[in-house]
Amino acid sequence: MITVTKTDTHGFRAERFRNQVVHQYYGHLQSVMHSIEPTDKYKNLFARPEIDGFSTDNTNIEWTSSLSGKPVHYSQLSDLDKQKVDGFIEEAFSRINRYVAEGKDKTGKEHDYSQFLSIVGKKPNPNQIWIVGGKPTIVQWGYNDDNNLMGSSGIYPNWDSFINEIKTIQPEEKAVAVEAPIVEKPVEPIAPSMDAAVVASPLFTD
């Protein structure tokens, strides 16, 4: 696992599902994404939150990924690579929205997962997007932005230092390439087991 970035959650409100903070269902989120796309194309779309508990005293979260490579923020991509990332995000959230709509009127596990994904699966602000190993990864998901802070780079501790470091990069350095998303035929969602424990998800290897 590598650290993608750390964010400051002060001013944000964590979303809840069944009276629990949604981040505690990360394993279930991975299972739902696998149901939407069994090839695991979206396996690393949502970064993994690393934090001991989710009390109001914890305002900093470390976001990790099982991918390898130096994380690059969306703002540092070329216009062409931004278009590729935008296309990947649009495709992924179109699939997510369809899954939510199809499960809304169902019962049992499919309805539960549809409800959960409707809370978590909200299209990200560009400030939430990082590229790791050529793939988009979303951080700071699962938070209600009551104070409209998501558009501010202030969600990242030491952001000013980060920007100053970027300014030292020589102009001739090329932007990080992003893999072009492959448009595939929609796969009918298969309801994952709600009985699986978070730690049981085989999709991430620590």
Tab-separated table of C-alpha atoms in Angstrom:
chain	number	residue	atom	x	y	z
A	1	MET	CA	0.000	0.000	0.000
A	2	ILE	CA	1.222	3.509	-0.758
A	3	THR	CA	0.050	6.830	0.615
A	4	VAL	CA	-1.769	8.871	-2.005
A	5	THR	CA	-2.178	11.962	0.147
A	6	LYS	CA	-3.456	13.191	3.506
A	7	THR	CA	-6.485	15.445	3.887
A	8	ASP	CA	-7.891	17.700	6.546
A	9	THR	CA	-11.531	16.840	7.275
A	10	HIS	CA	-12.145	19.855	9.517
A	11	GLY	CA	-15.368	21.515	8.371
A	12	PHE	CA	-16.621	18.383	6.610
A	13	ARG	CA	-19.283	15.999	7.906
A	14	ALA	CA	-18.782	12.274	7.429
A	15	GLU	CA	-21.746	10.564	5.773
A	16	ARG	CA	-23.402	7.677	7.604
A	17	PHE	CA	-25.065	4.436	6.625
A	18	ARG	CA	-26.979	2.418	9.232
A	19	ASN	CA	-25.688	4.808	11.911
A	20	GLN	CA	-22.063	4.039	11.026
A	21	VAL	CA	-19.557	6.264	9.248
A	22	VAL	CA	-19.491	5.112	5.620
A	23	HIS	CA	-15.716	4.679	5.603
A	24	GLN	CA	-16.069	1.693	7.894
A	25	TYR	CA	-17.817	-0.098	5.015
A	26	TYR	CA	-14.843	0.240	2.675
A	27	GLY	CA	-14.691	-3.519	2.084
A	28	HIS	CA	-18.360	-3.495	1.070
A	29	LEU	CA	-17.718	-0.544	-1.246
A	30	GLN	CA	-15.061	-2.608	-2.985
A	31	SER	CA	-17.494	-5.511	-3.310
A	32	VAL	CA	-20.128	-3.288	-4.903
A	33	MET	CA	-17.608	-1.861	-7.369
A	34	HIS	CA	-16.613	-5.425	-8.264
A	35	SER	CA	-20.278	-6.217	-8.928
A	36	ILE	CA	-20.540	-3.208	-11.212
A	37	GLU	CA	-17.386	-4.194	-13.073
A	38	PRO	CA	-16.055	-7.742	-12.396
A	39	THR	CA	-12.783	-7.001	-14.228
A	40	ASP	CA	-11.862	-4.769	-11.273
A	41	LYS	CA	-11.476	-1.829	-13.629
A	42	TYR	CA	-12.740	0.405	-10.815
A	43	LYS	CA	-10.972	-1.446	-7.990
A	44	ASN	CA	-8.789	1.535	-7.092
A	45	LEU	CA	-11.252	4.300	-7.961
A	46	PHE	CA	-11.879	5.062	-4.283
A	47	ALA	CA	-8.753	5.437	-2.147
A	48	ARG	CA	-8.682	3.544	1.124
A	49	PRO	CA	-9.001	5.695	4.288
A	50	GLU	CA	-6.499	4.844	7.017
A	51	ILE	CA	-7.588	6.086	10.423
A	52	ASP	CA	-8.157	4.665	13.886
A	53	GLY	CA	-11.815	5.385	14.494
A	54	PHE	CA	-13.813	8.269	13.077
A	55	SER	CA	-14.338	10.556	16.055
A	56	THR	CA	-14.560	14.329	15.829
A	57	ASP	CA	-11.030	14.478	17.251
A	58	ASN	CA	-9.611	12.935	14.077
A	59	THR	CA	-9.406	15.631	11.414
A	60	ASN	CA	-6.608	14.205	9.275
A	61	ILE	CA	-6.984	11.113	7.113
A	62	GLU	CA	-4.320	9.249	5.194
A	63	TRP	CA	-5.596	7.872	1.886
A	64	THR	CA	-3.835	4.824	0.471
A	65	SER	CA	-3.854	2.687	-2.671
A	66	SER	CA	-2.652	-0.773	-3.652
A	67	LEU	CA	-1.351	0.671	-6.924
A	68	SER	CA	2.300	1.594	-7.300
A	69	GLY	CA	3.828	4.798	-8.597
A	70	LYS	CA	4.199	8.400	-7.514
A	71	PRO	CA	0.797	10.041	-6.927
A	72	VAL	CA	0.170	13.037	-9.179
A	73	HIS	CA	-2.622	15.533	-8.556
A	74	TYR	CA	-5.202	16.158	-11.276
A	75	SER	CA	-4.165	19.815	-11.496
A	76	GLN	CA	-0.684	18.788	-12.676
A	77	LEU	CA	-1.898	16.814	-15.704
A	78	SER	CA	-1.774	18.007	-19.292
A	79	ASP	CA	-5.071	19.055	-20.863
A	80	LEU	CA	-5.107	15.831	-22.888
A	81	ASP	CA	-4.612	13.648	-19.819
A	82	LYS	CA	-7.274	15.606	-17.944
A	83	GLN	CA	-9.700	14.758	-20.735
A	84	LYS	CA	-8.829	11.063	-20.398
A	85	VAL	CA	-9.356	11.176	-16.644
A	86	ASP	CA	-12.633	13.053	-17.066
A	87	GLY	CA	-13.814	10.388	-19.495
A	88	PHE	CA	-12.910	7.595	-17.088
A	89	ILE	CA	-14.701	9.340	-14.203
A	90	GLU	CA	-17.806	10.009	-16.333
A	91	GLU	CA	-17.963	6.384	-17.407
A	92	ALA	CA	-17.473	5.060	-13.856
A	93	PHE	CA	-20.124	7.270	-12.301
A	94	SER	CA	-22.555	6.555	-15.108
A	95	ARG	CA	-22.238	2.884	-14.174
A	96	ILE	CA	-22.605	3.730	-10.485
A	97	ASN	CA	-25.724	5.833	-11.077
A	98	ARG	CA	-27.285	3.069	-13.147
A	99	TYR	CA	-26.632	0.547	-10.379
A	100	VAL	CA	-28.242	2.878	-7.828
A	101	ALA	CA	-31.297	3.455	-10.052
A	102	GLU	CA	-31.785	-0.257	-10.752
A	103	GLY	CA	-31.537	-1.222	-7.095
A	104	LYS	CA	-33.732	1.550	-5.726
A	105	ASP	CA	-36.977	-0.348	-6.220
A	106	LYS	CA	-35.589	-3.753	-5.289
A	107	THR	CA	-35.512	-5.396	-1.891
A	108	GLY	CA	-32.919	-7.106	0.259
A	109	LYS	CA	-29.206	-6.842	-0.415
A	110	GLU	CA	-29.530	-5.110	-3.779
A	111	HIS	CA	-31.615	-2.347	-2.226
A	112	ASP	CA	-29.180	-1.984	0.689
A	113	TYR	CA	-26.171	-1.662	-1.575
A	114	SER	CA	-28.003	0.714	-3.860
A	115	GLN	CA	-28.803	2.924	-0.893
A	116	PHE	CA	-25.227	2.775	0.364
A	117	LEU	CA	-23.780	3.634	-3.036
A	118	SER	CA	-26.185	6.565	-3.431
A	119	ILE	CA	-24.520	8.076	-0.356
A	120	VAL	CA	-20.915	7.273	-1.239
A	121	GLY	CA	-20.925	7.401	-5.037
A	122	LYS	CA	-21.011	11.130	-5.598
A	123	LYS	CA	-19.064	12.556	-8.512
A	124	PRO	CA	-15.826	14.087	-7.210
A	125	ASN	CA	-14.492	17.595	-7.372
A	126	PRO	CA	-11.224	17.762	-9.393
A	127	ASN	CA	-9.401	18.582	-6.155
A	128	GLN	CA	-10.263	15.075	-4.940
A	129	ILE	CA	-8.634	13.314	-7.882
A	130	TRP	CA	-5.098	11.925	-7.902
A	131	ILE	CA	-3.433	9.693	-10.467
A	132	VAL	CA	-1.562	6.617	-9.256
A	133	GLY	CA	-0.033	4.176	-11.709
A	134	GLY	CA	-1.878	5.896	-14.542
A	135	LYS	CA	-5.285	5.423	-12.919
A	136	PRO	CA	-7.611	7.994	-11.265
A	137	THR	CA	-8.034	7.659	-7.511
A	138	ILE	CA	-10.564	9.629	-5.447
A	139	VAL	CA	-9.776	10.855	-1.939
A	140	GLN	CA	-11.958	12.689	0.601
A	141	TRP	CA	-15.003	10.687	-0.504
A	142	GLY	CA	-17.860	10.039	1.902
A	143	TYR	CA	-17.961	13.557	3.303
A	144	ASN	CA	-20.743	16.113	3.136
A	145	ASP	CA	-19.287	19.433	2.073
A	146	ASP	CA	-21.712	21.686	3.963
A	147	ASN	CA	-19.286	24.625	3.866
A	148	ASN	CA	-18.343	24.312	0.182
A	149	LEU	CA	-14.738	23.519	1.051
A	150	MET	CA	-14.167	20.830	-1.559
A	151	GLY	CA	-13.209	23.366	-4.179
A	152	SER	CA	-10.406	24.613	-1.953
A	153	SER	CA	-6.959	23.041	-2.043
A	154	GLY	CA	-6.898	23.712	1.687
A	155	ILE	CA	-8.181	20.167	2.249
A	156	TYR	CA	-4.545	19.106	1.858
A	157	PRO	CA	-2.194	19.815	4.771
A	158	ASN	CA	0.952	21.661	3.646
A	159	TRP	CA	-0.597	22.379	0.243
A	160	ASP	CA	1.379	25.624	-0.109
A	161	SER	CA	4.634	23.704	0.289
A	162	PHE	CA	3.418	21.229	-2.312
A	163	ILE	CA	2.689	24.025	-4.805
A	164	ASN	CA	6.087	25.638	-4.189
A	165	GLU	CA	7.744	22.297	-4.833
A	166	ILE	CA	5.845	21.929	-8.107
A	167	LYS	CA	6.988	25.388	-9.225
A	168	THR	CA	10.574	24.142	-9.144
A	169	ILE	CA	9.880	21.504	-11.801
A	170	GLN	CA	11.611	22.314	-15.064
A	171	PRO	CA	9.291	23.225	-17.989
A	172	GLU	CA	10.701	20.476	-20.206
A	173	GLU	CA	9.463	17.729	-17.892
A	174	LYS	CA	6.539	15.898	-19.412
A	175	ALA	CA	3.194	15.499	-17.673
A	176	VAL	CA	2.447	12.054	-16.288
A	177	ALA	CA	0.687	9.903	-18.841
A	178	VAL	CA	-2.708	8.494	-17.968
A	179	GLU	CA	-4.015	5.284	-19.420
A	180	ALA	CA	-6.872	5.921	-21.813
A	181	PRO	CA	-10.081	4.386	-20.437
A	182	ILE	CA	-11.430	1.444	-22.376
A	183	VAL	CA	-15.160	1.585	-22.975
A	184	GLU	CA	-16.593	-1.837	-22.326
A	185	LYS	CA	-20.049	-3.316	-22.635
A	186	PRO	CA	-22.119	-2.814	-19.478
A	187	VAL	CA	-22.083	-5.800	-17.175
A	188	GLU	CA	-25.272	-6.704	-15.399
A	189	PRO	CA	-24.680	-6.077	-11.660
A	190	ILE	CA	-24.624	-9.076	-9.370
A	191	ALA	CA	-25.654	-8.331	-5.825
A	192	PRO	CA	-22.685	-8.918	-3.456
A	193	SER	CA	-23.149	-10.691	-0.157
A	194	MET	CA	-24.013	-8.323	2.639
A	195	ASP	CA	-22.713	-10.951	5.061
A	196	ALA	CA	-19.113	-10.422	4.038
A	197	ALA	CA	-17.044	-8.617	6.643
A	198	VAL	CA	-15.043	-5.552	5.662
A	199	VAL	CA	-11.810	-7.377	6.294
A	200	ALA	CA	-12.927	-10.227	4.077
A	201	SER	CA	-12.663	-8.237	0.860
A	202	PRO	CA	-9.967	-9.881	-1.293
A	203	LEU	CA	-9.663	-6.865	-3.564
A	204	PHE	CA	-6.924	-5.131	-1.616
A	205	THR	CA	-3.617	-6.568	-0.549
A	206	ASP	CA	-1.967	-4.819	2.321
